[in-house]
mmCIF file of C-alpha atoms in Angstrom:
data_model
loop_
_atom_site.group_PDB
_atom_site.id
_atom_site.type_symbol
_atom_site.label_atom_id
_atom_site.label_comp_id
_atom_site.label_asym_id
_atom_site.label_seq_id
_atom_site.Cartn_x
_atom_site.Cartn_y
_atom_site.Cartn_z
ATOM 1 C CA MET A 1 0.000 0.000 0.000
ATOM 2 C CA ASP A 2 1.177 3.526 -0.760
ATOM 3 C CA ARG A 3 2.501 5.380 2.319
ATOM 4 C CA SER A 4 0.116 8.281 1.687
ATOM 5 C CA LEU A 5 -2.809 5.861 2.106
ATOM 6 C CA ASP A 6 -1.445 4.229 5.262
ATOM 7 C CA VAL A 7 -3.516 5.638 8.140
ATOM 8 C CA GLY A 8 -0.790 5.087 10.742
ATOM 9 C CA HIS A 9 1.850 6.902 8.707
ATOM 10 C CA VAL A 10 -0.461 9.819 7.953
ATOM 11 C CA ALA A 11 -1.468 10.100 11.625
ATOM 12 C CA GLU A 12 2.192 10.218 12.665
ATOM 13 C CA THR A 13 2.993 13.015 10.216
ATOM 14 C CA LEU A 14 0.073 15.285 11.175
ATOM 15 C CA PRO A 15 1.051 18.330 13.218
ATOM 16 C CA ASP A 16 0.081 18.409 16.875
ATOM 17 C CA LEU A 17 -2.893 20.667 17.591
ATOM 18 C CA SER A 18 -1.232 22.007 20.748
ATOM 19 C CA GLU A 19 1.832 23.071 18.760
ATOM 20 C CA ALA A 20 -0.283 24.774 16.107
ATOM 21 C CA LEU A 21 -2.361 26.649 18.688
ATOM 22 C CA SER A 22 0.713 27.719 20.662
ATOM 23 C CA ASP A 23 2.327 29.448 17.665
ATOM 24 C CA SER A 24 2.334 33.213 18.224
ATOM 25 C CA ARG A 25 2.268 33.842 14.453
ATOM 26 C CA LEU A 26 -1.374 32.756 14.540
ATOM 27 C CA ARG A 27 -2.384 35.991 16.285
ATOM 28 C CA PRO A 28 -1.614 38.511 13.510
ATOM 29 C CA VAL A 29 -2.987 36.208 10.823
ATOM 30 C CA GLY A 30 -6.188 35.422 12.716
ATOM 31 C CA VAL A 31 -6.869 38.949 13.884
ATOM 32 C CA VAL A 32 -6.060 40.744 10.620
ATOM 33 C CA VAL A 33 -7.603 38.224 8.206
ATOM 34 C CA GLY A 34 -10.610 37.642 10.475
ATOM 35 C CA PHE A 35 -11.258 41.369 10.814
ATOM 36 C CA ALA A 36 -10.799 41.944 7.069
ATOM 37 C CA LEU A 37 -13.205 39.140 6.132
ATOM 38 C CA LEU A 38 -15.726 40.369 8.690
ATOM 39 C CA THR A 39 -15.527 43.906 7.304
ATOM 40 C CA VAL A 40 -15.956 42.749 3.703
ATOM 41 C CA GLY A 41 -18.858 40.481 4.695
ATOM 42 C CA ALA A 42 -20.576 43.254 6.634
ATOM 43 C CA LEU A 43 -20.148 45.777 3.811
ATOM 44 C CA LEU A 44 -21.364 43.254 1.254
ATOM 45 C CA SER A 45 -24.455 42.496 3.316
ATOM 46 C CA MET A 46 -25.287 46.211 3.492
ATOM 47 C CA ALA A 47 -24.864 46.768 -0.257
ATOM 48 C CA PRO A 48 -28.216 47.290 -1.971
ATOM 49 C CA THR A 49 -28.697 44.396 -4.385
ATOM 50 C CA THR A 50 -31.816 43.319 -6.186
ATOM 51 C CA GLY A 51 -32.785 40.640 -8.619
ATOM 52 C CA GLN A 52 -30.593 37.669 -9.314
ATOM 53 C CA TRP A 53 -27.547 39.042 -7.465
ATOM 54 C CA ALA A 54 -29.351 39.463 -4.135
ATOM 55 C CA PHE A 55 -29.068 35.790 -3.213
ATOM 56 C CA TRP A 56 -25.379 35.538 -4.096
ATOM 57 C CA SER A 57 -24.521 38.763 -2.329
ATOM 58 C CA ASN A 58 -26.212 37.572 0.857
ATOM 59 C CA ALA A 59 -24.745 34.070 0.588
ATOM 60 C CA VAL A 60 -21.185 35.352 0.147
ATOM 61 C CA ALA A 61 -21.638 37.893 2.949
ATOM 62 C CA ALA A 62 -22.941 35.239 5.349
ATOM 63 C CA THR A 63 -20.114 32.858 4.446
ATOM 64 C CA LEU A 64 -17.492 35.543 5.032
ATOM 65 C CA VAL A 65 -18.971 36.439 8.414
ATOM 66 C CA PHE A 66 -19.279 32.812 9.539
ATOM 67 C CA VAL A 67 -15.649 32.134 8.588
ATOM 68 C CA SER A 68 -14.227 35.389 9.941
ATOM 69 C CA VAL A 69 -15.594 35.268 13.486
ATOM 70 C CA PRO A 70 -14.028 31.896 14.414
ATOM 71 C CA LEU A 71 -10.784 32.895 12.682
ATOM 72 C CA PHE A 72 -10.704 36.128 14.680
ATOM 73 C CA CYS A 73 -11.376 34.206 17.915
ATOM 74 C CA VAL A 74 -8.570 31.719 17.255
ATOM 75 C CA GLY A 75 -6.226 34.599 16.401
ATOM 76 C CA LEU A 76 -7.140 36.419 19.600
ATOM 77 C CA ALA A 77 -6.633 33.230 21.630
ATOM 78 C CA ALA A 78 -3.130 32.660 20.229
ATOM 79 C CA PRO A 79 -0.224 33.366 22.574
ATOM 80 C CA ASP A 80 1.151 36.877 22.828
ATOM 81 C CA PRO A 81 3.914 37.615 20.319
ATOM 82 C CA PRO A 82 7.178 39.226 21.443
ATOM 83 C CA GLU A 83 6.868 42.474 23.411
ATOM 84 C CA GLY A 84 7.583 44.867 20.530
ATOM 85 C CA SER A 85 4.827 43.521 18.285
ATOM 86 C CA ARG A 86 1.717 45.510 17.372
ATOM 87 C CA PHE A 87 -0.364 42.453 18.267
ATOM 88 C CA HIS A 88 0.623 42.329 21.931
ATOM 89 C CA PHE A 89 -2.796 42.641 23.603
ATOM 90 C CA GLY A 90 -2.011 41.066 26.968
ATOM 91 C CA VAL A 91 -4.418 38.164 26.338
ATOM 92 C CA ASN A 92 -2.531 34.968 27.081
ATOM 93 C CA LEU A 93 -4.768 31.919 27.373
ATOM 94 C CA SER A 94 -3.608 28.589 28.755
ATOM 95 C CA ARG A 95 -3.338 25.521 26.555
ATOM 96 C CA LYS A 96 -6.719 24.171 27.691
ATOM 97 C CA GLN A 97 -8.389 27.543 27.125
ATOM 98 C CA ARG A 98 -6.878 27.753 23.608
ATOM 99 C CA LYS A 99 -8.178 24.270 22.838
ATOM 100 C CA ALA A 100 -11.662 25.251 24.048
ATOM 101 C CA VAL A 101 -11.637 28.331 21.800
ATOM 102 C CA ALA A 102 -10.393 26.272 18.841
ATOM 103 C CA ALA A 103 -13.054 23.578 19.359
ATOM 104 C CA GLY A 104 -15.737 26.251 19.699
ATOM 105 C CA SER A 105 -14.519 27.978 16.551
ATOM 106 C CA LEU A 106 -14.705 24.688 14.676
ATOM 107 C CA CYS A 107 -18.294 24.181 15.866
ATOM 108 C CA LEU A 108 -19.204 27.716 14.791
ATOM 109 C CA THR A 109 -17.689 27.115 11.366
ATOM 110 C CA LEU A 110 -19.509 23.790 10.940
ATOM 111 C CA SER A 111 -22.927 25.219 11.837
ATOM 112 C CA PRO A 112 -23.635 26.888 8.453
ATOM 113 C CA VAL A 113 -22.051 23.933 6.666
ATOM 114 C CA VAL A 114 -24.622 21.642 8.303
ATOM 115 C CA MET A 115 -27.389 23.987 7.170
ATOM 116 C CA ALA A 116 -26.092 24.185 3.599
ATOM 117 C CA LEU A 117 -25.570 20.449 3.211
ATOM 118 C CA GLY A 118 -28.559 19.273 5.234
ATOM 119 C CA SER A 119 -31.301 21.567 3.952
ATOM 120 C CA PRO A 120 -31.630 19.884 0.538
ATOM 121 C CA LEU A 121 -32.251 16.563 2.310
ATOM 122 C CA GLY A 122 -35.632 17.780 3.510
ATOM 123 C CA LEU A 123 -35.011 17.137 7.212
ATOM 124 C CA SER A 124 -35.422 20.804 8.048
ATOM 125 C CA THR A 125 -36.247 20.427 11.758
ATOM 126 C CA LEU A 126 -33.396 18.005 12.416
ATOM 127 C CA VAL A 127 -30.928 20.046 10.352
ATOM 128 C CA LEU A 128 -31.952 23.285 12.040
ATOM 129 C CA ALA A 129 -31.692 21.709 15.503
ATOM 130 C CA THR A 130 -28.247 20.282 14.713
ATOM 131 C CA ALA A 131 -26.950 23.583 13.336
ATOM 132 C CA ALA A 132 -28.375 25.525 16.286
ATOM 133 C CA THR A 133 -26.811 23.074 18.734
ATOM 134 C CA LEU A 134 -23.432 23.368 17.019
ATOM 135 C CA ALA A 135 -23.642 27.164 17.112
ATOM 136 C CA PHE A 136 -24.674 27.177 20.780
ATOM 137 C CA VAL A 137 -21.939 24.729 21.836
ATOM 138 C CA GLY A 138 -19.359 26.598 19.766
ATOM 139 C CA ALA A 139 -20.247 29.990 21.212
ATOM 140 C CA SER A 140 -20.258 28.502 24.722
ATOM 141 C CA LEU A 141 -16.793 27.006 24.255
ATOM 142 C CA VAL A 142 -15.349 30.238 22.855
ATOM 143 C CA LEU A 143 -16.837 32.272 25.684
ATOM 144 C CA THR A 144 -15.730 29.707 28.266
ATOM 145 C CA GLY A 145 -12.115 29.999 27.113
ATOM 146 C CA PHE A 146 -12.093 33.791 27.320
ATOM 147 C CA ILE A 147 -14.159 34.017 30.520
ATOM 148 C CA ALA A 148 -11.858 31.511 32.244
ATOM 149 C CA TRP A 149 -8.840 33.632 31.262
ATOM 150 C CA THR A 150 -10.592 36.804 32.484
ATOM 151 C CA SER A 151 -11.462 35.258 35.830
ATOM 152 C CA GLU A 152 -7.891 34.007 36.268
ATOM 153 C CA ALA A 153 -6.522 37.452 35.391
ATOM 154 C CA LEU A 154 -8.877 39.147 37.865
ATOM 155 C CA ALA A 155 -8.224 36.646 40.666
ATOM 156 C CA GLY A 156 -4.456 36.752 40.194
ATOM 157 C CA PRO A 157 -2.080 38.747 42.409
ATOM 158 C CA ALA A 158 -2.516 42.506 42.104
#
């Protein structure tokens, strides 16, 4: 069997999630790209469109917003870069808090995907409930990561 098809070999060569989330280069990329996509999505959703372009304008705007918010959250949760960087915000989450934010961001990203793929199946109530549950769990995980960091920062030595 080809090595690229061997599950064990592929699993050994995958990067560790903890290493990827602990890279400080993730902060500028996540914050800048997330903010830019959010801005473009918001401006596109406010643009007056009618006729055949209205659907595509709204669909692209919604996709940009749903991708940008989790990307921004993961960028904000990344470790602080060196002191002289413009992206030094003072937010420094622990490894568990970063994993909670990353898992929540993944759930938030999957929520519209479930809606887009599941709606044509005709199971609208089940699809809607699944997407809403993913969005709720994702938002809860993201907030839990940041609220836990805030409570630790407030309870720490003054």
